[in-house]
Amino acid sequence: MKRIILPALLFSGWLFLLSTDIPVGENFLPAIGRFFSPFQGIWHNVHPVDASFTIKGKTKQPVKILFDERDIPHIYAQSMEDAVYAEGYLQAANRMFAMDITTRAAAGRLSELLGKRTLAYDQKARERGYEKSAIEKAKNWETFEGNKALIDAYVNGVNEYINSLDYTNWPIEYKILSHGPVPWTSVHSALTFTSMAIALCLGESDVEYSKAKSKLSAEDFKLLYEGLNPKESPVIPSERIWDFKPTGATKPTEGKTEKEAIGQTTEDHSYDLNGSNNWAVSGQKTASGFPILANDPHLGLTLPNIWYEVEIHTPDVSVHGVSLPGLPYVVIGFTDSIAWGSTNSGQDVLDWYDISWQDSSRHKYLLDGKYEDATLRPEEIKIRGSKSIIDTIRYTRWGPVTDEGDHKDMAMKWIGHLRSEANDIAYLQKINKAKNLTDYRDAVSAFQYPAQNKVFASAEGDIAISVAGVLPIRPEGLGQYVTKGDSSKNDWQGYIPFAEAPYIINPKRGFVSSANQVPVDTTYPYPMLGAKYFEDYRGREVNMNLDTMHHITVDDIKALQQNNYNLMAAELLPLMLTAVRNGNCLNAEESKYADRLSVWNYLEHRDSLPPVYYELWLDAFEKLTFDELDTLGVMYPEDWKFVELVKEGDAHHFFDIISTPQKKETLNDIACISFTTMVRNYNALEPARKKNWGAYKASEIPHLARFAPFGTGFISTSGGRHIINAMSKSHGPSWRMIVELSNPPKAFVNYPGGQSGNPASPHYKDFLEHYFDGKYYEVTMKKDPDSWTPARQINIAPL
Amino acid sequence: MKTNPMISFLLMIIGVTGLGFIAPWWAAAIWIVVIASITRLNKKQAILSGSFAFGLVWLAMALYMSLHDDAKIISKTGALLGGLSTPLMFAVTFVLAFVTGLLSGWLGSALGQTFFPRKSEIVSPEK
């Protein structure tokens, strides 16, 4: 027996070692036995799985899914339940890891998969109560007639795919993380809603405004932060007459708080860039006589893309567009008689309330002169490879109270938490089968949040745009700053009734449009908050172009979607150049740079060099101008305010550099110093980045989980901030769609990525080259499955 | 059962290959233990057979799978795992299988010699 002991120990120890995930720093090395097995592990994932097959599913009738050459599925079903079952299956088969990560991030459950490194992120999500409201939302969805069967069908479709998985066919990300997907529930779908709402409506600058107000003089604060851009061209043109008086708003008895937040702002403001463009032109302005609708939502770009393109046919519905994996239906698209699209409205729908606790136990808080109990909710955060931790979240009248840096002891009142009783699914149900203007207005009346500019065009010739979503009515003066949480009178006073929310139908100018600018002018009876998140240039540029365009063709619209004209540069750069020339400070080399800038056409094309000079100069110019704000830790104003300051010149003390008290600098001095800085910074760039705008910007589309080899690496792209083609480093148009409402409608679409989430698939990123060359794929609906030959096919047979 | 070592080796290859498709990765190791023990291979024979059977099957299968690696998944995954090149990914795969086979063969041989000893290995109590 003795001879067995040593080999037995070594054998079992070796198998144990190869079957165990090994922590390496903050990561985990997957159990390498199965991982390296060529039968089951990573070697197995080199095969794309885009194939034809038949599955047995929980559908009532057989479902056919035909894929075209781009791998777009065309679902043919006899009911919407069967269609969304198939859609759930397809989304999961192509985006399972993305769906999982997205919902984990919203729920605060990333650490269960990724370990300690995401703990801070999870704690923030838990403190903000996203999962709690998603659970309530999912429960409530089922109470609406018809919803339960529909959601169950979708969830079953997703789980059909998950249940088909064993380790061998796990998506590659799961193998690398050595952790498989968990069963899908309606709460996951609700979290998908929440995730999009977080991305689009967390305009939480209350603390920053409060900080600015407390640290700057009243005059400076007004100069930098108050008012709307007088040049702005609102979403709803001024021809719209508002023939109603606002209801609900009353003056509060309690004043606003201007609490000085401690420390620097630590918020992640990546969502600042989440904008979009959309417009619709009437047949009077088009060459064909048919309306044309365009939309390009700007989001963080990843591989796989956030969207999954799909076409659905049932006896009641024929729709094509992009779906959001995790949710049924098409989110942006067209039917055989209408098209619709969305941009973010930028409304402030999140307020922070300063809580006065009774004592350090933080169990009771002051409200209306007495102490109320906070509801304590323990949250267990499971951490892979470590012990779980318990966070106790305190809920007040206003919402959950956070412990986060600048927001410590503040309660979060957010539209996403407040509308858990709403039927979010109704909007999607209605818009996917809308046939005309009446159906469209009925659909957008059901839309809850985040507030969106919903553009519309129909084959009947109508165009329209509506600011859809619930918009809070606040006591006058509240909402922009941190608000006192000790009085119920500081609470929101309802929502703007749908009929009174901004919209316009068939305007005289022959087009509707939006690009995240202010939705209405000052004649609108209700106050609209969101200044920091309104975009001041793209909307103007879109409207200026559409105003002057006639006999518009689809090619004109393609060109407009990819317009690289920087309107802000066109207004600012001549002022900057005048200042630097007046400063009479440039040497011979610097003058050459100025000469090149002075002949620039303001197009931020990837092959152009002046945009590099401009952006470097603007950066240095702004930093020197706002050195006071940097010193105080206060946010910069909106960009149009900076342009106004430069236009008004030396009247403002901001051009004086505070670190040189012995000298009072002027605008010209700032222009000269920053120009020298720009030339120095440009010369210090790596040679590869000096070449042109595309090289300098160095765009890339990363993998969703930041697995670098599965991203794109460097891509040379045109466009940028404040430009219609809003392509920045890794953020930009996530879907481009143009629909001509002919009979049948003809669409031109593309997105940066591909249909498959599998890096081994030829469809993982096959749209990229076309996309960055500005090309589109033409789409016409294929209503008859027998009229075309698919590239592959999946059949779902009822069990 | 005393078997030609070559037959044992072939049985191991067939088992490692077949079980690879239908069972967890470690099932092939158990197979080698069983074959090495019931065919009563000596220690040297068992270690050589087990390690090469396991190692070569995994290597051959990895080579076969890599023929379809148009998207360079293996080299990208290697890069994620601390910069392993594709040849190193092959090497790691082979070494893991080789050592697993080696230990399996050794254990199988020890079990065989204990529970199914050859006549020459039986020690008489009288002696």
Short mmCIF file of N, CA, C and O in Angstrom, two decimals, chain A residues 8 207 325 354 382 428 433 440 453 512 714 751:
data_model
loop_
_atom_site.label_atom_id
_atom_site.label_comp_id
_atom_site.label_asym_id
_atom_site.label_seq_id
_atom_site.Cartn_x
_atom_site.Cartn_y
_atom_site.Cartn_z
N ALA A 8 -0.63 8.80 -5.32
CA ALA A 8 -2.04 9.19 -5.09
C ALA A 8 -2.11 10.64 -4.62
O ALA A 8 -2.97 11.41 -5.06
N VAL A 207 -24.34 69.16 -6.59
CA VAL A 207 -23.24 69.43 -5.66
C VAL A 207 -22.26 70.41 -6.29
O VAL A 207 -21.78 71.35 -5.63
N PRO A 325 -30.26 44.50 -25.96
CA PRO A 325 -30.21 43.18 -25.33
C PRO A 325 -30.53 43.25 -23.84
O PRO A 325 -29.95 44.03 -23.10
N ASP A 354 -30.01 67.22 1.29
CA ASP A 354 -29.08 67.17 2.44
C ASP A 354 -29.85 66.70 3.67
O ASP A 354 -30.86 67.29 4.05
N LYS A 382 -21.60 40.19 -2.19
CA LYS A 382 -20.73 39.01 -2.27
C LYS A 382 -19.51 39.35 -3.12
O LYS A 382 -19.64 40.00 -4.17
N LEU A 428 -42.81 50.43 -25.74
CA LEU A 428 -42.21 49.57 -26.77
C LEU A 428 -43.30 48.81 -27.53
O LEU A 428 -43.24 48.68 -28.75
N LYS A 433 -45.79 48.77 -33.14
CA LYS A 433 -46.88 48.49 -34.09
C LYS A 433 -47.61 49.76 -34.52
O LYS A 433 -48.72 49.69 -35.05
N TYR A 440 -48.30 57.08 -32.75
CA TYR A 440 -47.01 57.57 -32.22
C TYR A 440 -47.23 58.38 -30.95
O TYR A 440 -46.56 58.16 -29.93
N ASN A 453 -36.11 62.96 -26.65
CA ASN A 453 -36.73 63.63 -27.79
C ASN A 453 -37.07 62.54 -28.80
O ASN A 453 -36.18 62.01 -29.45
N VAL A 512 -38.17 68.66 -38.20
CA VAL A 512 -38.02 68.64 -36.74
C VAL A 512 -36.65 68.05 -36.45
O VAL A 512 -36.14 67.24 -37.24
N PHE A 714 -6.18 50.82 -32.38
CA PHE A 714 -6.27 52.16 -32.98
C PHE A 714 -7.17 52.21 -34.21
O PHE A 714 -7.09 51.35 -35.08
N TYR A 751 -23.79 50.25 -37.75
CA TYR A 751 -23.30 50.53 -36.40
C TYR A 751 -21.88 50.01 -36.24
O TYR A 751 -21.48 49.09 -36.97
#
